PDB file of C-alpha atoms and ligand atoms in Angstrom:
ATOM      1  CA  MET A   1     -76.647   9.525  66.816  1.00 58.00           C
ATOM      2  CA  THR A   2     -72.899   9.249  67.441  1.00 66.00           C
ATOM      3  CA  PRO A   3     -71.228   6.997  64.859  1.00 69.00           C
ATOM      4  CA  ALA A   4     -69.461   3.855  66.092  1.00 76.00           C
ATOM      5  CA  PRO A   5     -65.761   4.477  66.764  1.00 75.00           C
ATOM      6  CA  ASP A   6     -64.756   2.037  64.026  1.00 81.00           C
ATOM      7  CA  ALA A   7     -67.181   3.545  61.472  1.00 89.00           C
ATOM      8  CA  PRO A   8     -65.358   5.240  58.568  1.00 95.00           C
ATOM      9  CA  LEU A   9     -64.690   8.934  59.035  1.00 96.00           C
ATOM     10  CA  LEU A  10     -65.471   9.808  55.437  1.00 97.00           C
ATOM     11  CA  VAL A  11     -68.003   7.977  53.295  1.00 97.00           C
ATOM     12  CA  VAL A  12     -68.387   8.986  49.665  1.00 98.00           C
ATOM     13  CA  ASP A  13     -71.231   7.229  47.923  1.00 98.00           C
ATOM     14  CA  ALA A  14     -72.007   7.189  44.193  1.00 98.00           C
ATOM     15  CA  LEU A  15     -70.734  10.673  43.505  1.00 98.00           C
ATOM     16  CA  ARG A  16     -71.601  12.012  40.059  1.00 98.00           C
ATOM     17  CA  LYS A  17     -70.689  15.308  38.451  1.00 98.00           C
ATOM     18  CA  THR A  18     -71.369  16.316  34.869  1.00 97.00           C
ATOM     19  CA  TYR A  19     -70.549  19.541  33.059  1.00 96.00           C
ATOM     20  CA  ARG A  20     -72.602  21.050  30.263  1.00 94.00           C
ATOM     21  CA  LEU A  21     -70.358  21.759  27.309  1.00 93.00           C
ATOM     22  CA  PRO A  22     -70.937  24.430  24.669  1.00 93.00           C
ATOM     23  CA  GLY A  23     -73.327  22.861  22.174  1.00 91.00           C
ATOM     24  CA  GLY A  24     -75.344  21.204  24.905  1.00 91.00           C
ATOM     25  CA  THR A  25     -73.590  17.839  25.325  1.00 94.00           C
ATOM     26  CA  ARG A  26     -72.620  16.780  28.841  1.00 94.00           C
ATOM     27  CA  LEU A  27     -69.216  15.652  29.999  1.00 96.00           C
ATOM     28  CA  THR A  28     -69.169  13.192  32.862  1.00 97.00           C
ATOM     29  CA  ALA A  29     -66.264  14.250  35.093  1.00 98.00           C
ATOM     30  CA  ALA A  30     -67.102  11.772  37.887  1.00 98.00           C
ATOM     31  CA  ASP A  31     -69.521   8.880  37.945  1.00 98.00           C
ATOM     32  CA  GLN A  32     -70.358   6.278  40.613  1.00 97.00           C
ATOM     33  CA  VAL A  33     -67.351   7.307  42.671  1.00 98.00           C
ATOM     34  CA  SER A  34     -67.552   5.598  46.070  1.00 98.00           C
ATOM     35  CA  PHE A  35     -64.927   5.163  48.766  1.00 98.00           C
ATOM     36  CA  THR A  36     -64.361   5.419  52.496  1.00 97.00           C
ATOM     37  CA  VAL A  37     -61.521   6.771  54.601  1.00 97.00           C
ATOM     38  CA  ALA A  38     -60.886   5.562  58.135  1.00 96.00           C
ATOM     39  CA  ARG A  39     -60.186   7.881  61.055  1.00 95.00           C
ATOM     40  CA  GLY A  40     -56.567   8.908  60.678  1.00 95.00           C
ATOM     41  CA  GLY A  41     -56.374   6.908  57.435  1.00 96.00           C
ATOM     42  CA  SER A  42     -54.875   7.948  54.127  1.00 97.00           C
ATOM     43  CA  LEU A  43     -56.229   7.501  50.635  1.00 98.00           C
ATOM     44  CA  GLY A  44     -54.441   8.243  47.375  1.00 97.00           C
ATOM     45  CA  ILE A  45     -56.480   9.137  44.302  1.00 97.00           C
ATOM     46  CA  VAL A  46     -54.491   8.563  41.119  1.00 96.00           C
ATOM     47  CA  GLY A  47     -55.212   8.638  37.413  1.00 94.00           C
ATOM     48  CA  GLU A  48     -54.165  10.403  34.250  1.00 92.00           C
ATOM     49  CA  SER A  49     -54.892  14.050  33.545  1.00 92.00           C
ATOM     50  CA  GLY A  50     -58.618  14.693  33.157  1.00 94.00           C
ATOM     51  CA  SER A  51     -59.656  11.473  34.930  1.00 96.00           C
ATOM     52  CA  GLY A  52     -61.730  13.385  37.508  1.00 97.00           C
ATOM     53  CA  LYS A  53     -59.397  13.507  40.531  1.00 97.00           C
ATOM     54  CA  SER A  54     -59.734  17.238  41.188  1.00 96.00           C
ATOM     55  CA  THR A  55     -63.467  17.064  40.588  1.00 97.00           C
ATOM     56  CA  VAL A  56     -63.749  14.567  43.443  1.00 98.00           C
ATOM     57  CA  ALA A  57     -61.324  16.518  45.677  1.00 97.00           C
ATOM     58  CA  ARG A  58     -63.122  19.818  45.132  1.00 96.00           C
ATOM     59  CA  THR A  59     -66.495  18.245  45.783  1.00 96.00           C
ATOM     60  CA  LEU A  60     -65.220  16.963  49.135  1.00 96.00           C
ATOM     61  CA  VAL A  61     -64.453  20.494  50.299  1.00 93.00           C
ATOM     62  CA  GLY A  62     -67.655  21.994  48.924  1.00 91.00           C
ATOM     63  CA  LEU A  63     -66.193  23.858  45.935  1.00 92.00           C
ATOM     64  CA  ILE A  64     -68.225  21.737  43.514  1.00 94.00           C
ATOM     65  CA  ARG A  65     -71.846  20.690  43.886  1.00 94.00           C
ATOM     66  CA  PRO A  66     -72.338  17.121  42.657  1.00 96.00           C
ATOM     67  CA  ASP A  67     -75.298  16.121  40.449  1.00 96.00           C
ATOM     68  CA  SER A  68     -75.974  13.216  42.788  1.00 97.00           C
ATOM     69  CA  GLY A  69     -74.347  11.066  45.437  1.00 97.00           C
ATOM     70  CA  THR A  70     -73.553  11.778  49.062  1.00 96.00           C
ATOM     71  CA  ILE A  71     -70.626  12.750  51.254  1.00 95.00           C
ATOM     72  CA  THR A  72     -70.824  11.865  54.925  1.00 94.00           C
ATOM     73  CA  VAL A  73     -68.271  12.977  57.500  1.00 94.00           C
ATOM     74  CA  ASN A  74     -68.399  11.423  60.933  1.00 92.00           C
ATOM     75  CA  GLY A  75     -71.991  10.395  60.369  1.00 91.00           C
ATOM     76  CA  ALA A  76     -73.176  13.853  59.223  1.00 90.00           C
ATOM     77  CA  ASP A  77     -74.340  14.588  55.681  1.00 90.00           C
ATOM     78  CA  ARG A  78     -71.859  17.064  54.179  1.00 90.00           C
ATOM     79  CA  THR A  79     -72.896  16.814  50.541  1.00 91.00           C
ATOM     80  CA  PRO A  80     -72.385  20.270  49.003  1.00 88.00           C
ATOM     81  CA  GLY A  81     -75.672  21.905  48.085  1.00 84.00           C
ATOM     82  CA  ARG A  82     -77.710  19.653  50.354  1.00 76.00           C
ATOM     83  CA  GLY A  83     -79.777  21.398  52.994  1.00 65.00           C
ATOM     84  CA  ARG A  84     -79.274  24.984  54.094  1.00 63.00           C
ATOM     85  CA  ARG A  85     -76.268  26.878  52.832  1.00 69.00           C
ATOM     86  CA  THR A  86     -75.494  29.189  55.689  1.00 77.00           C
ATOM     87  CA  ARG A  87     -72.157  30.553  56.794  1.00 79.00           C
ATOM     88  CA  ARG A  88     -72.477  28.297  59.786  1.00 78.00           C
ATOM     89  CA  ASP A  89     -72.767  25.189  57.578  1.00 77.00           C
ATOM     90  CA  ARG A  90     -69.795  26.286  55.496  1.00 78.00           C
ATOM     91  CA  LEU A  91     -67.696  26.785  58.598  1.00 81.00           C
ATOM     92  CA  ALA A  92     -68.808  23.398  59.932  1.00 82.00           C
ATOM     93  CA  ARG A  93     -67.562  21.728  56.751  1.00 83.00           C
ATOM     94  CA  ALA A  94     -64.340  23.754  56.805  1.00 85.00           C
ATOM     95  CA  ARG A  95     -63.681  22.658  60.371  1.00 88.00           C
ATOM     96  CA  GLU A  96     -63.907  19.047  59.258  1.00 94.00           C
ATOM     97  CA  ILE A  97     -62.264  19.124  55.840  1.00 95.00           C
ATOM     98  CA  GLN A  98     -59.466  21.401  54.704  1.00 95.00           C
ATOM     99  CA  MET A  99     -57.768  21.524  51.329  1.00 94.00           C
ATOM    100  CA  VAL A 100     -54.215  22.211  50.217  1.00 94.00           C
ATOM    101  CA  PHE A 101     -53.796  23.141  46.557  1.00 91.00           C
ATOM    102  CA  GLN A 102     -50.942  22.621  44.117  1.00 89.00           C
ATOM    103  CA  ASP A 103     -49.928  26.258  44.020  1.00 84.00           C
ATOM    104  CA  PRO A 104     -49.857  28.029  47.377  1.00 80.00           C
ATOM    105  CA  TYR A 105     -48.953  31.286  45.592  1.00 78.00           C
ATOM    106  CA  VAL A 106     -52.539  31.460  44.386  1.00 82.00           C
ATOM    107  CA  SER A 107     -54.164  30.501  47.688  1.00 85.00           C
ATOM    108  CA  LEU A 108     -52.000  32.616  50.041  1.00 92.00           C
ATOM    109  CA  ASP A 109     -52.626  36.346  50.415  1.00 94.00           C
ATOM    110  CA  PRO A 110     -49.415  38.060  49.165  1.00 94.00           C
ATOM    111  CA  ARG A 111     -49.846  40.939  51.655  1.00 96.00           C
ATOM    112  CA  LEU A 112     -49.856  38.806  54.788  1.00 96.00           C
ATOM    113  CA  THR A 113     -46.909  37.453  56.732  1.00 97.00           C
ATOM    114  CA  SER A 114     -47.118  33.797  57.770  1.00 97.00           C
ATOM    115  CA  ARG A 115     -47.987  34.929  61.281  1.00 97.00           C
ATOM    116  CA  GLN A 116     -50.870  37.132  60.099  1.00 97.00           C
ATOM    117  CA  CYS A 117     -52.137  34.426  57.757  1.00 97.00           C
ATOM    118  CA  LEU A 118     -52.310  31.883  60.569  1.00 97.00           C
ATOM    119  CA  ARG A 119     -53.813  34.352  63.043  1.00 97.00           C
ATOM    120  CA  ILE A 120     -56.708  35.003  60.656  1.00 96.00           C
ATOM    121  CA  ALA A 121     -57.314  31.263  60.102  1.00 94.00           C
ATOM    122  CA  LEU A 122     -57.277  30.563  63.858  1.00 95.00           C
ATOM    123  CA  ARG A 123     -59.630  33.465  64.652  1.00 94.00           C
ATOM    124  CA  LEU A 124     -62.084  32.564  61.899  1.00 90.00           C
ATOM    125  CA  HIS A 125     -62.649  29.244  63.590  1.00 87.00           C
ATOM    126  CA  GLY A 126     -62.671  30.616  67.116  1.00 90.00           C
ATOM    127  CA  HIS A 127     -59.328  29.094  68.130  1.00 93.00           C
ATOM    128  CA  PRO A 128     -56.821  30.884  70.372  1.00 94.00           C
ATOM    129  CA  SER A 129     -54.533  32.964  68.160  1.00 95.00           C
ATOM    130  CA  THR A 130     -51.731  34.135  70.437  1.00 95.00           C
ATOM    131  CA  ASP A 131     -48.112  34.146  69.235  1.00 94.00           C
ATOM    132  CA  PRO A 132     -47.295  30.886  71.067  1.00 95.00           C
ATOM    133  CA  HIS A 133     -50.229  29.159  69.292  1.00 95.00           C
ATOM    134  CA  ILE A 134     -49.041  30.493  65.954  1.00 96.00           C
ATOM    135  CA  GLU A 135     -45.434  29.515  66.621  1.00 95.00           C
ATOM    136  CA  SER A 136     -46.380  26.006  67.605  1.00 94.00           C
ATOM    137  CA  LEU A 137     -48.308  25.625  64.317  1.00 95.00           C
ATOM    138  CA  LEU A 138     -45.309  26.930  62.377  1.00 96.00           C
ATOM    139  CA  ASP A 139     -43.060  24.590  64.314  1.00 95.00           C
ATOM    140  CA  GLN A 140     -45.328  21.667  63.421  1.00 93.00           C
ATOM    141  CA  VAL A 141     -44.597  22.281  59.729  1.00 95.00           C
ATOM    142  CA  GLY A 142     -40.917  23.035  60.266  1.00 94.00           C
ATOM    143  CA  LEU A 143     -41.029  26.830  59.880  1.00 96.00           C
ATOM    144  CA  GLY A 144     -39.132  29.136  62.266  1.00 95.00           C
ATOM    145  CA  THR A 145     -39.225  32.777  63.338  1.00 92.00           C
ATOM    146  CA  ARG A 146     -37.727  34.161  60.136  1.00 95.00           C
ATOM    147  CA  GLU A 147     -40.462  32.514  58.089  1.00 96.00           C
ATOM    148  CA  ALA A 148     -43.088  33.680  60.608  1.00 97.00           C
ATOM    149  CA  ASP A 149     -42.542  37.293  59.633  1.00 97.00           C
ATOM    150  CA  ALA A 150     -42.004  36.717  55.913  1.00 97.00           C
ATOM    151  CA  ARG A 151     -44.562  37.252  53.160  1.00 97.00           C
ATOM    152  CA  PRO A 152     -45.211  34.531  50.535  1.00 95.00           C
ATOM    153  CA  HIS A 153     -42.765  36.002  47.966  1.00 95.00           C
ATOM    154  CA  GLU A 154     -40.016  35.862  50.599  1.00 96.00           C
ATOM    155  CA  LEU A 155     -40.485  32.107  51.075  1.00 95.00           C
ATOM    156  CA  SER A 156     -39.305  29.197  48.927  1.00 93.00           C
ATOM    157  CA  GLY A 157     -41.872  27.004  47.166  1.00 92.00           C
ATOM    158  CA  GLY A 158     -41.463  24.298  49.806  1.00 93.00           C
ATOM    159  CA  GLN A 159     -41.825  26.821  52.642  1.00 95.00           C
ATOM    160  CA  ARG A 160     -44.963  28.272  51.046  1.00 95.00           C
ATOM    161  CA  GLN A 161     -46.474  24.812  50.840  1.00 94.00           C
ATOM    162  CA  ARG A 162     -45.561  24.239  54.507  1.00 95.00           C
ATOM    163  CA  LEU A 163     -47.396  27.464  55.356  1.00 96.00           C
ATOM    164  CA  ALA A 164     -50.440  26.358  53.344  1.00 95.00           C
ATOM    165  CA  ILE A 165     -50.420  23.094  55.317  1.00 96.00           C
ATOM    166  CA  ALA A 166     -50.122  25.006  58.605  1.00 96.00           C
ATOM    167  CA  ARG A 167     -53.068  27.189  57.641  1.00 96.00           C
ATOM    168  CA  ALA A 168     -55.150  24.100  56.906  1.00 95.00           C
ATOM    169  CA  LEU A 169     -54.107  22.559  60.236  1.00 95.00           C
ATOM    170  CA  ALA A 170     -54.963  25.770  62.122  1.00 94.00           C
ATOM    171  CA  VAL A 171     -58.576  24.688  61.910  1.00 92.00           C
ATOM    172  CA  ASP A 172     -57.750  21.307  63.472  1.00 92.00           C
ATOM    173  CA  PRO A 173     -59.593  19.430  60.707  1.00 95.00           C
ATOM    174  CA  ARG A 174     -60.381  15.734  60.664  1.00 96.00           C
ATOM    175  CA  ILE A 175     -59.510  15.425  56.971  1.00 97.00           C
ATOM    176  CA  LEU A 176     -56.880  17.117  54.847  1.00 97.00           C
ATOM    177  CA  VAL A 177     -57.434  16.970  51.074  1.00 97.00           C
ATOM    178  CA  LEU A 178     -54.280  17.625  49.075  1.00 96.00           C
ATOM    179  CA  ASP A 179     -54.621  18.132  45.321  1.00 95.00           C
ATOM    180  CA  GLU A 180     -51.226  17.698  43.614  1.00 93.00           C
ATOM    181  CA  ALA A 181     -49.788  19.441  46.659  1.00 91.00           C
ATOM    182  CA  VAL A 182     -46.202  18.470  45.929  1.00 91.00           C
ATOM    183  CA  ALA A 183     -46.376  18.425  42.121  1.00 89.00           C
ATOM    184  CA  ALA A 184     -44.680  21.808  41.704  1.00 87.00           C
ATOM    185  CA  LEU A 185     -41.785  21.024  44.055  1.00 89.00           C
ATOM    186  CA  ASP A 186     -38.461  19.421  43.188  1.00 89.00           C
ATOM    187  CA  VAL A 187     -37.992  15.817  44.189  1.00 88.00           C
ATOM    188  CA  SER A 188     -36.013  16.359  47.410  1.00 89.00           C
ATOM    189  CA  VAL A 189     -38.470  18.986  48.676  1.00 91.00           C
ATOM    190  CA  GLN A 190     -41.332  16.673  47.693  1.00 90.00           C
ATOM    191  CA  ALA A 191     -39.848  13.977  49.886  1.00 91.00           C
ATOM    192  CA  GLN A 192     -39.529  16.389  52.840  1.00 92.00           C
ATOM    193  CA  ILE A 193     -43.150  17.508  52.546  1.00 93.00           C
ATOM    194  CA  LEU A 194     -44.392  13.913  52.231  1.00 93.00           C
ATOM    195  CA  LEU A 195     -42.441  12.965  55.342  1.00 93.00           C
ATOM    196  CA  LEU A 196     -43.891  15.961  57.143  1.00 94.00           C
ATOM    197  CA  LEU A 197     -47.456  14.998  56.166  1.00 94.00           C
ATOM    198  CA  ASP A 198     -46.877  11.478  57.389  1.00 94.00           C
ATOM    199  CA  GLU A 199     -45.599  12.780  60.746  1.00 94.00           C
ATOM    200  CA  ILE A 200     -48.537  15.161  61.073  1.00 95.00           C
ATOM    201  CA  ARG A 201     -50.957  12.331  60.397  1.00 95.00           C
ATOM    202  CA  LYS A 202     -49.355  10.224  63.121  1.00 94.00           C
ATOM    203  CA  ASP A 203     -49.214  13.124  65.614  1.00 93.00           C
ATOM    204  CA  THR A 204     -52.652  14.622  65.074  1.00 93.00           C
ATOM    205  CA  GLY A 205     -54.693  11.729  63.670  1.00 94.00           C
ATOM    206  CA  VAL A 206     -55.826  13.837  60.711  1.00 96.00           C
ATOM    207  CA  ALA A 207     -56.887  11.702  57.727  1.00 97.00           C
ATOM    208  CA  LEU A 208     -55.340  12.430  54.333  1.00 97.00           C
ATOM    209  CA  VAL A 209     -56.907  12.319  50.872  1.00 97.00           C
ATOM    210  CA  PHE A 210     -53.971  12.695  48.551  1.00 96.00           C
ATOM    211  CA  VAL A 211     -54.608  13.427  44.880  1.00 96.00           C
ATOM    212  CA  SER A 212     -51.701  12.884  42.538  1.00 94.00           C
ATOM    213  CA  HIS A 213     -50.971  11.868  38.975  1.00 89.00           C
ATOM    214  CA  ASP A 214     -47.680  10.511  40.340  1.00 88.00           C
ATOM    215  CA  LEU A 215     -47.858   6.968  41.672  1.00 88.00           C
ATOM    216  CA  SER A 216     -44.486   7.199  43.378  1.00 85.00           C
ATOM    217  CA  VAL A 217     -45.818  10.076  45.502  1.00 88.00           C
ATOM    218  CA  VAL A 218     -48.912   8.161  46.592  1.00 90.00           C
ATOM    219  CA  GLN A 219     -46.895   5.042  47.333  1.00 89.00           C
ATOM    220  CA  HIS A 220     -45.060   6.651  50.219  1.00 85.00           C
ATOM    221  CA  ILE A 221     -47.836   8.057  52.302  1.00 90.00           C
ATOM    222  CA  THR A 222     -51.124   6.317  51.626  1.00 95.00           C
ATOM    223  CA  ASP A 223     -52.641   3.123  53.022  1.00 95.00           C
ATOM    224  CA  GLU A 224     -55.301   2.863  50.327  1.00 97.00           C
ATOM    225  CA  THR A 225     -55.292   3.815  46.664  1.00 97.00           C
ATOM    226  CA  LEU A 226     -58.110   4.524  44.283  1.00 97.00           C
ATOM    227  CA  VAL A 227     -57.423   4.579  40.550  1.00 97.00           C
ATOM    228  CA  MET A 228     -59.628   6.774  38.363  1.00 97.00           C
ATOM    229  CA  ARG A 229     -60.069   6.720  34.640  1.00 96.00           C
ATOM    230  CA  ARG A 230     -62.496   8.898  32.665  1.00 96.00           C
ATOM    231  CA  GLY A 231     -64.487   9.764  35.755  1.00 97.00           C
ATOM    232  CA  THR A 232     -64.902   6.278  37.143  1.00 97.00           C
ATOM    233  CA  VAL A 233     -63.035   4.209  39.711  1.00 98.00           C
ATOM    234  CA  VAL A 234     -61.342   1.296  37.957  1.00 97.00           C
ATOM    235  CA  GLU A 235     -59.528  -0.131  40.952  1.00 96.00           C
ATOM    236  CA  GLN A 236     -59.198   0.447  44.677  1.00 96.00           C
ATOM    237  CA  GLY A 237     -57.476  -1.339  47.529  1.00 96.00           C
ATOM    238  CA  PRO A 238     -54.453  -1.284  49.838  1.00 97.00           C
ATOM    239  CA  THR A 239     -51.722   0.815  48.184  1.00 96.00           C
ATOM    240  CA  GLY A 240     -49.114  -1.963  48.405  1.00 94.00           C
ATOM    241  CA  ARG A 241     -51.408  -4.428  46.643  1.00 95.00           C
ATOM    242  CA  VAL A 242     -52.617  -1.983  43.978  1.00 94.00           C
ATOM    243  CA  LEU A 243     -49.048  -1.023  43.073  1.00 92.00           C
ATOM    244  CA  SER A 244     -47.437  -4.461  43.339  1.00 91.00           C
ATOM    245  CA  ALA A 245     -50.262  -6.580  41.906  1.00 93.00           C
ATOM    246  CA  PRO A 246     -52.601  -4.297  39.958  1.00 93.00           C
ATOM    247  CA  GLU A 247     -55.768  -6.018  38.825  1.00 93.00           C
ATOM    248  CA  HIS A 248     -56.942  -3.561  36.205  1.00 93.00           C
ATOM    249  CA  PRO A 249     -55.057  -3.166  32.904  1.00 93.00           C
ATOM    250  CA  TYR A 250     -55.281   0.625  33.238  1.00 92.00           C
ATOM    251  CA  THR A 251     -53.454   0.510  36.597  1.00 92.00           C
ATOM    252  CA  ARG A 252     -50.760  -1.636  34.989  1.00 91.00           C
ATOM    253  CA  LEU A 253     -50.503   0.902  32.205  1.00 90.00           C
ATOM    254  CA  LEU A 254     -50.141   3.758  34.708  1.00 89.00           C
ATOM    255  CA  LEU A 255     -47.409   1.833  36.516  1.00 87.00           C
ATOM    256  CA  ASP A 256     -45.603   1.127  33.258  1.00 83.00           C
ATOM    257  CA  SER A 257     -45.637   4.825  32.466  1.00 78.00           C
ATOM    258  CA  VAL A 258     -43.605   5.764  35.557  1.00 71.00           C
ATOM    259  CA  PRO A 259     -39.968   6.283  34.559  1.00 63.00           C
ATOM    260  CA  ARG A 260     -37.687   4.208  36.786  1.00 60.00           C
ATOM    261  CA  GLU A 261     -34.568   2.111  36.558  1.00 58.00           C
ATOM    262  CA  GLY A 262     -34.710  -0.105  33.485  1.00 58.00           C
ATOM    263  CA  TRP A 263     -37.800   1.713  32.195  1.00 56.00           C
ATOM    264  CA  ASP A 264     -38.360   1.386  28.481  1.00 64.00           C
ATOM    265  CA  PRO A 265     -40.186   4.378  26.980  1.00 62.00           C
ATOM    266  CA  ALA A 266     -40.845   2.540  23.714  1.00 68.00           C
ATOM    267  CA  ALA A 267     -42.508  -0.385  25.528  1.00 63.00           C
ATOM    268  CA  ALA A 268     -44.608   1.968  27.663  1.00 60.00           C
ATOM    269  CA  ARG A 269     -45.669   3.857  24.550  1.00 65.00           C
ATOM    270  CA  ALA A 270     -46.540   0.634  22.761  1.00 67.00           C
ATOM    271  CA  ARG A 271     -48.685  -0.532  25.692  1.00 59.00           C
ATOM    272  CA  ALA A 272     -50.378   2.862  25.962  1.00 59.00           C
ATOM    273  CA  GLY A 273     -51.316   2.618  22.307  1.00 55.00           C
ATOM    274  CA  SER A 274     -52.634  -0.914  22.587  1.00 46.00           C
TER     275      SER A 274
HETATM  276  N1  ATP B 301     -65.695  23.710  35.010  1.00 91.27           N
HETATM  277  C1  ATP B 301     -65.616  22.731  34.085  1.00 91.27           C
HETATM  278  N2  ATP B 301     -66.356  22.774  32.966  1.00 91.27           N
HETATM  279  C2  ATP B 301     -66.299  21.800  32.029  1.00 91.27           C
HETATM  280  N3  ATP B 301     -65.512  20.707  32.137  1.00 91.27           N
HETATM  281  C3  ATP B 301     -64.748  20.598  33.234  1.00 91.27           C
HETATM  282  C4  ATP B 301     -64.729  21.605  34.265  1.00 91.27           C
HETATM  283  N4  ATP B 301     -63.862  21.215  35.232  1.00 91.27           N
HETATM  284  C5  ATP B 301     -63.344  20.047  34.829  1.00 91.27           C
HETATM  285  N5  ATP B 301     -63.869  19.666  33.629  1.00 91.27           N
HETATM  286  C6  ATP B 301     -63.570  18.428  32.886  1.00 91.27           C
HETATM  287  O1  ATP B 301     -63.809  17.327  33.741  1.00 91.27           O
HETATM  288  C7  ATP B 301     -62.853  16.304  33.545  1.00 91.27           C
HETATM  289  C8  ATP B 301     -62.167  15.970  34.859  1.00 91.27           C
HETATM  290  O2  ATP B 301     -61.378  17.070  35.256  1.00 91.27           O
HETATM  291  P1  ATP B 301     -60.497  17.076  36.580  1.00 91.27           P
HETATM  292  O3  ATP B 301     -59.968  18.447  36.773  1.00 91.27           O
HETATM  293  O4  ATP B 301     -61.274  16.488  37.679  1.00 91.27           O
HETATM  294  O5  ATP B 301     -59.310  16.074  36.174  1.00 91.27           O
HETATM  295  P2  ATP B 301     -57.966  15.690  36.964  1.00 91.27           P
HETATM  296  O6  ATP B 301     -57.949  14.208  37.065  1.00 91.27           O
HETATM  297  O7  ATP B 301     -57.854  16.486  38.193  1.00 91.27           O
HETATM  298  O8  ATP B 301     -56.825  16.119  35.918  1.00 91.27           O
HETATM  299  P3  ATP B 301     -55.333  16.734  36.196  1.00 91.27           P
HETATM  300  O9  ATP B 301     -54.455  15.576  36.576  1.00 91.27           O
HETATM  301  O10 ATP B 301     -54.950  17.295  34.846  1.00 91.27           O
HETATM  302  O11 ATP B 301     -55.438  17.770  37.253  1.00 91.27           O
HETATM  303  C9  ATP B 301     -61.899  16.820  32.468  1.00 91.27           C
HETATM  304  O12 ATP B 301     -62.303  16.275  31.244  1.00 91.27           O
HETATM  305  C10 ATP B 301     -62.113  18.312  32.503  1.00 91.27           C
HETATM  306  O13 ATP B 301     -61.853  18.889  31.241  1.00 91.27           O
HETATM  307 MG1   MG B 302     -56.480  17.946  38.870  1.00 91.27          MG
END
C-alpha cells in the first residue's frame, strides 16, 4: 500500500536498546524513544553526553539492532534485524537513509580521491557515475575541480565533511542522519556547513535528523527538536518553542549551560547541581 502523501516519512516507535555490561547488569541506552519526521522535514536530537543520541542515530541506519520497537520509512518496516538480512535489504535501507559521522577522516578511504569516492558510491547504488554526474554532486556541496582530484589528507576538515555529505547524497536518500557532523569544525566552518545542509534540504527535499550536544547548532537548521536524557525523551516539539519556552527542567538546564552573552558559569553550575 502506498502511504498517504502527508503521512510522516520516518516513524520511530518505542525504540529500546540495552547493553549487557561486564558483571551481567544491563544499561538502558534508549527506552521508549518515539518520534516522526515529515517528508523534507528536519529533527534535532539533543542531550548531554551519554543520553542515547548516537544509539538512536545508529539504529536508524541499521548499525545497531534494537531490543524492541520499530522503524518505518515511507510505510515500509526498516527495523534493523527484522526480517531477512540480505544485501538487497541493506542496500534498500542505505538508499533511503544515509549517515554522516563526526569524523570524516575515519569514514573516508584515505587512498581515494573525491572523484573516485563518489564514483564508487554512485555505482554501488546503480546511479550514473560519469564525470559530469560526479562534478554536479561536488558542486552541490561547494567543492571544485581541485578538490575533486584530492585525497582526504589534502582537504581541510570542512572540505572533508562536504565530501562525506556528497557521498551520502550520491545515493539520493530520503533521510540524512548526521551525528555531531559539525562538532569537530570551527565555528565559521560550522556555520557554512549548516547553511549548506539547509540549502540541500530545500533543493532536494531530503529530510534531516541532526544529532548534536550543541543547542545552538540545532537551533539553526531544525524544525523539530527532541531532548534526550538517560535514554529517554524528556521533551519534543517545534525547535523555536522548545528553545524559547522549554517545558522540562532538564531542557532549561541544557539551555542554561550554553555559554552566551551574559552567561554566568556559577549560576549554571549551581542549577546543574540542584
Ligand atoms: N557498545 C556499547 N556497549 C555498552 N554500552 C554502550 C555501548 N554503546 C553505548 N553505550 C552506552 O549507552 C549510553 C548511550 O550512549 P550514546 O553513544 O548513545 O550517547 P550519546 O548521547 O551519543 O553521547 P555523546 O554526546 O557523548 O556522543 C552511554 O551510557 C554509553 O556508555
Ligand atoms: Mg554520540
